[in-house]
XYZ file of C-alpha atoms in Angstrom:
336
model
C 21.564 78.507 19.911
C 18.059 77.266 18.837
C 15.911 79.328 16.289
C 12.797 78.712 15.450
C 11.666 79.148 11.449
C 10.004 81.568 10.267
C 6.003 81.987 11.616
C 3.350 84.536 11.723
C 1.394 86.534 14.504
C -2.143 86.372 14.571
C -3.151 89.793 13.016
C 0.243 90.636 11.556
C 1.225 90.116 7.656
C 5.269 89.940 8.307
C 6.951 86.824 9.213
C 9.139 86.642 12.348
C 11.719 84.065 14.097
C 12.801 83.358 17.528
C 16.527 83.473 18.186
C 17.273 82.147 21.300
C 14.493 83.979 23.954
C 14.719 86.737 21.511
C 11.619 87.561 18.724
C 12.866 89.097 15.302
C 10.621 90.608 12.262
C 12.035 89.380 9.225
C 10.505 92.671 7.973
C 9.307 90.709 4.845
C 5.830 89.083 4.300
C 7.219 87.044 1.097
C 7.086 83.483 2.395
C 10.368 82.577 0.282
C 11.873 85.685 1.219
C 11.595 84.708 5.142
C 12.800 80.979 4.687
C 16.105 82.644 2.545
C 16.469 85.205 5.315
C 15.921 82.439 8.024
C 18.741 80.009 6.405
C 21.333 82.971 5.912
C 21.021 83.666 9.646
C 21.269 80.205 10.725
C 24.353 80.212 8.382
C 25.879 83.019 10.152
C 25.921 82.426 13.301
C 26.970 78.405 12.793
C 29.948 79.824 11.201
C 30.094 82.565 14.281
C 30.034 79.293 16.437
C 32.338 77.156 14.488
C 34.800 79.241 12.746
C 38.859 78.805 14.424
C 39.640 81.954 15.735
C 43.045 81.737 13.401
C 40.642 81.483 10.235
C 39.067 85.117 11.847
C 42.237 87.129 10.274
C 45.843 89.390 11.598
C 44.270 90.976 14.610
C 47.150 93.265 15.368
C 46.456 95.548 11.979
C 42.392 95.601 12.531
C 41.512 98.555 12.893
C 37.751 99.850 14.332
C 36.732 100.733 10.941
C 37.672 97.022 9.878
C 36.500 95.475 12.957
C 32.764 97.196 12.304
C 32.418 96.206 8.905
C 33.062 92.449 10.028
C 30.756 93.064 13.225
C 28.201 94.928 11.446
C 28.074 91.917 8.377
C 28.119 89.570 11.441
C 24.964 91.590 13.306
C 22.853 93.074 10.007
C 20.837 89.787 9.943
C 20.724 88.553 13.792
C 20.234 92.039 15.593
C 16.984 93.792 15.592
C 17.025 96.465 13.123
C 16.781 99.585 15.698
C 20.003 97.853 17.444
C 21.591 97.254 14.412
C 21.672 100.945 13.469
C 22.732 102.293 16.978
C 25.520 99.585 16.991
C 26.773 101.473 13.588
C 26.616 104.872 14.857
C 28.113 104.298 18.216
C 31.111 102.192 16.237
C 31.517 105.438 13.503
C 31.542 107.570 16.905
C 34.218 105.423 18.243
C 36.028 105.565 14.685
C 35.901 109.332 14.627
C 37.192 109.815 18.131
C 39.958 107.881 17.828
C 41.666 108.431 14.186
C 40.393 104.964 13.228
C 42.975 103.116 15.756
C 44.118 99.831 15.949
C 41.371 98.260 18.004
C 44.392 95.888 19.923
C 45.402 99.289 21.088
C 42.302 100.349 22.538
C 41.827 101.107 26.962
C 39.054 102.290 28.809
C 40.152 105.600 28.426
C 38.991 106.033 24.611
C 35.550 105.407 25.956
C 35.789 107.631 29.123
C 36.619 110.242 26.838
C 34.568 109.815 24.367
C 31.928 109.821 26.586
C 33.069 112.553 28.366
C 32.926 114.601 24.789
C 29.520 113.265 24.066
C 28.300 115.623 27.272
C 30.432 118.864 26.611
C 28.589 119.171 23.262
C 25.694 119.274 25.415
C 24.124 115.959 24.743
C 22.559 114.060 28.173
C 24.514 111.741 30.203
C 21.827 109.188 29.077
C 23.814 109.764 25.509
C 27.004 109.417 26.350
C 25.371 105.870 28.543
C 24.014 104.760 25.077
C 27.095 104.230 23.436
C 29.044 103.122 26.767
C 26.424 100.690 26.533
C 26.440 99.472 23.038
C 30.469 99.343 22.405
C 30.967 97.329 25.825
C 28.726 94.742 24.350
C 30.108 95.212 20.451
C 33.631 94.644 21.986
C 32.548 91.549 24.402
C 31.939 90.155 20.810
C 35.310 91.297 19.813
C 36.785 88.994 22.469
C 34.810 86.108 21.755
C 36.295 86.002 18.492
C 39.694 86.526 19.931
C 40.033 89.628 18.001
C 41.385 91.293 20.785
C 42.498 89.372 24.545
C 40.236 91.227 26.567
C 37.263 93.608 25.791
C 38.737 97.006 26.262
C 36.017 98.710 27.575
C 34.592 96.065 30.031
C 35.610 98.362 33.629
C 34.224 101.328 32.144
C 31.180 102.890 33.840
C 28.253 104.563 33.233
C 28.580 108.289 33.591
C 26.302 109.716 36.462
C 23.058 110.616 35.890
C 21.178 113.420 37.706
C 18.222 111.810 39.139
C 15.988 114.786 38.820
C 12.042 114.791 37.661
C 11.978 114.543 33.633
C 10.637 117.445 31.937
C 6.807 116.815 31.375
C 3.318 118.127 30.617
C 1.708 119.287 34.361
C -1.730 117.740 34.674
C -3.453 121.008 34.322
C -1.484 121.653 30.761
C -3.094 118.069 29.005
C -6.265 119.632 28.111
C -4.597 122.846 26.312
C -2.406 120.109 24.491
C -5.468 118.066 23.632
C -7.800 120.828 22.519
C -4.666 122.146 20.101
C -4.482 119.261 18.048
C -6.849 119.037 15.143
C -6.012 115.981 13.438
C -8.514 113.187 15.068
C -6.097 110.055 14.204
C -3.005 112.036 15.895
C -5.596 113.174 19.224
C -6.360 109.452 19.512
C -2.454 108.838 19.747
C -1.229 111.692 21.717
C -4.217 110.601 24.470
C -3.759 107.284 24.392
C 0.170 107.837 25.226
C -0.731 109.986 28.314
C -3.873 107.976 29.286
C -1.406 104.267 29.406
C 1.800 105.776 29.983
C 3.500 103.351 27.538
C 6.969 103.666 25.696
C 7.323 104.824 21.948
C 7.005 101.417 20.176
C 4.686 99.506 22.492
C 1.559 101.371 20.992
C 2.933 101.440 17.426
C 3.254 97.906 17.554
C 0.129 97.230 19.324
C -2.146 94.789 17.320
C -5.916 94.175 17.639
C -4.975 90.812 18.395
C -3.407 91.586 21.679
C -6.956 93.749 23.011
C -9.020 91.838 25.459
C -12.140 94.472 25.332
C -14.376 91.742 27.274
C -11.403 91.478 30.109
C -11.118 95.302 29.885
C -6.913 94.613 29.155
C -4.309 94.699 26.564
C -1.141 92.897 26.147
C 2.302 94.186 24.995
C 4.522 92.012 23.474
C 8.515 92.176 24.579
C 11.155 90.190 22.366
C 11.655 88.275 25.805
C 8.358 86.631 26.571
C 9.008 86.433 30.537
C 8.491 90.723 30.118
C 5.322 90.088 27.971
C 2.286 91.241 30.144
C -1.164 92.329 30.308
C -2.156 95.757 31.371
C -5.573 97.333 32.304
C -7.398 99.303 29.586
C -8.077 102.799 31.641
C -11.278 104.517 30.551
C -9.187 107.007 27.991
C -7.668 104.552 26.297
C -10.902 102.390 25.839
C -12.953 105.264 24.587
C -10.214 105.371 22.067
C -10.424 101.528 21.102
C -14.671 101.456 21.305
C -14.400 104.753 18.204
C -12.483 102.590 16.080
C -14.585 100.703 13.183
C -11.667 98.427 12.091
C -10.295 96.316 14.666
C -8.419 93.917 12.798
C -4.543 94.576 12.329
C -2.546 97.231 14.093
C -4.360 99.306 16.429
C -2.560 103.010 15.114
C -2.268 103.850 11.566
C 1.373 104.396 11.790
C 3.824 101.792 11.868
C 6.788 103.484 11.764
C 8.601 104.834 14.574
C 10.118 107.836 13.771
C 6.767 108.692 11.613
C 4.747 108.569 15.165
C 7.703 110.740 16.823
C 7.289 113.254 13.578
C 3.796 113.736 14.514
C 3.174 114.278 18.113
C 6.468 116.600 18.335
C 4.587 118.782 15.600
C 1.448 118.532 17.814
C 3.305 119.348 21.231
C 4.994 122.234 19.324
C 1.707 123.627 18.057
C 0.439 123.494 21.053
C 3.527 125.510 22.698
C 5.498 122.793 24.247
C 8.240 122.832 21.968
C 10.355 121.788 24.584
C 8.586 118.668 25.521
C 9.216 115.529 23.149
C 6.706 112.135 22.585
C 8.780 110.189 25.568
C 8.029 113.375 27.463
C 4.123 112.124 27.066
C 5.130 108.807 29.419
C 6.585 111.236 31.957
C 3.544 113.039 32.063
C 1.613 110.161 32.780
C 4.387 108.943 35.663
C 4.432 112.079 37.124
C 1.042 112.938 37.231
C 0.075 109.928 38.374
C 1.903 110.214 41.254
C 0.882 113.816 42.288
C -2.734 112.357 42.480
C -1.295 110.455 45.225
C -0.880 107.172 43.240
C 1.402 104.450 44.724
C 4.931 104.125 43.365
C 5.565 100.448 43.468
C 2.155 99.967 41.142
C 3.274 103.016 39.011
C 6.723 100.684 38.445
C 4.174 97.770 37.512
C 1.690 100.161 35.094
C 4.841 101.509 33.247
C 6.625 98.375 32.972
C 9.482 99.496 34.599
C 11.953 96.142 35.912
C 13.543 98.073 39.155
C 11.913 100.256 41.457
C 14.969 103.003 41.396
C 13.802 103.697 37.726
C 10.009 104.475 38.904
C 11.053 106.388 41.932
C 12.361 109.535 39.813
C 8.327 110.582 39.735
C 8.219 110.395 43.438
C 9.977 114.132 43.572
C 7.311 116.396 43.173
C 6.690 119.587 40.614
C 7.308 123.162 41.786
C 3.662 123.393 41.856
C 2.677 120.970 44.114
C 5.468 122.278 46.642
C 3.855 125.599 46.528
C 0.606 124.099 47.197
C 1.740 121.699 49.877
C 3.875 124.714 52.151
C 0.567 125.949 52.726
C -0.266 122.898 54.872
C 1.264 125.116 57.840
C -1.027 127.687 58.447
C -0.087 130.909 61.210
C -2.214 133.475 62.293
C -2.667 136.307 60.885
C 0.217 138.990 61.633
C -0.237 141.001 64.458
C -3.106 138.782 66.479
């Protein structure tokens, strides 16, 4: 597996590496620090390459709780941070649902279930598909370290998902949102979500460096360069950027995560939509953009989506626009 050493992005103070096709933040900008954390990782995974699987330990006594605290030591260094910590909660999940069990002993059916369980506690299929998803591919690692013969959970399938419209602000409800919030920095952030449409992370990471004001375009960077793109810069979002007197660095003032969710749930709760959530903003953009009779297969390509079934859940319209379109059949008056 080739990795490149540690470099900087134009703009950006941390130092990263590549890993294969795959970009990691060293989440350090000590230049020591990164070569150290570079060399451990290369360490790692030549000894995940070259160790005998007979010099990996008994198999037959490991147990989940002892096969994620190898895995985890294995992934802490190589796996992006956000999948590192979903990788430990879905393996404590699996831990907790079945009495910490040999993990030779383990069948599809400890997943089913414990999917299954995920939804009766009234969590979303999408949940339960998040750790389906994440303990296949924890246990295909399992088996390529001859831990176990065969990854127990490789038939199992994704529970169904109800393709419904998501829950999301109507059109007519963005300006009472808007006009609710009276921070200026979190405005800017909430409208620039529903004027692009983009997920969670690609405006927190956005950098200065990747805005193209003269080409009227931005770029968002994916940890597979072959989804890297450039998107247009729609009038909202560019009365945004042309505001801002620093453009050097990250575009946002936040640059964590959870610190940008924190924010515009507080603002959609103010604002009455308590329900709603800041994913819920990207739905509002799908959906709305749809409604004003926008093509689906370029909504796929504004919102980044990969397969056309994920853009077509917009293409079912709102309760409101059904009650406006029946009206398209018009009778004459009763009695003429």
């Amino acid at each position: 597996m080739k990795i490149r050493r540690p470099f900087k992005l134009p703009g950006r103070n941390g130092w990263y590496i590549d890993i294969g096709r795959k970009r990691r933040s060293l989440q350090t900008t000590d230049p020591a620090e990164a070569i150290k954390l570079y060399n451990e990782i290369c360490r790692r995974i030549a000894q995940d390459q070259a160790t005998p699987p007979e010099l990996l330990g008994d198999a037959t006594s490991l147990t989940v709780s002892g096969f994620a605290k190898r895995y985890l030591a294995w992934a802490k260094p190589v796996r992006p941070a956000a999948t590192y910590r979903a990788e430990d909660f879905c393996l404590k999940k699996l831990k907790d649902h079945t009495d910490d069990a040999r993990i030779i002993t383990l069948t599809p059916e400890h997943l089913d279930t414990l999917a299954s369980s995920v939804v009766a506690t009234g969590r979303s299929p999408n949940t339960a598909n998040h750790l389906i998803r994440h303990l296949k591919a924890i246990f295909q690692k399992a088996e390529s370290w001859k831990l176990v013969a065969q990854n127990p959970f490789r038939k199992v399938k994704l529970v169904v998902v109800d393709r419904t419209p998501p829950v999301r602000l109507a059109p007519e409800d963005f300006a009472k949102l808007l006009s609710a919030i009276t921070d200026k920095d979190v405005a800017e952030l909430v409208r620039a979500y529903l004027a692009t449409g983009r997920r969670r992370n690609e405006l927190v990471n956005l950098d200065w460096a990747d805005i193209d004001l003269n080409g009227g375009r931005y770029f968002i960077r994916k940890s597979k360069d072959h989804l890297s793109r450039w998107y247009p810069i729609p009038k909202a979002f560019r009365a945004i950027l042309d505001a801002k007197q620093t453009r050097v660095g990250p575009v946002f003032k936040w640059q964590s995560p959870d610190a940008v969710t924190h924010v515009v749930k507080a603002a959609l709760r103010s604002a009455g939509f308590g329900h709603l959530h800041l994913h819920s903003l990207r739905h509002s953009f799908g959906s709305a953009y749809v409604e004003a009779n926008g093509d689906v297969r370029t909504l796929m390509d504004l919102l980044g989506h990969r397969q056309i079934s994920t853009t077509q859940i917009y293409s079912k319209p709102s309760e409101k626009h059904l009650a406006k379109e029946i009206e398209r059949v018009a009778l004459p008056p009763s009695g003429a």
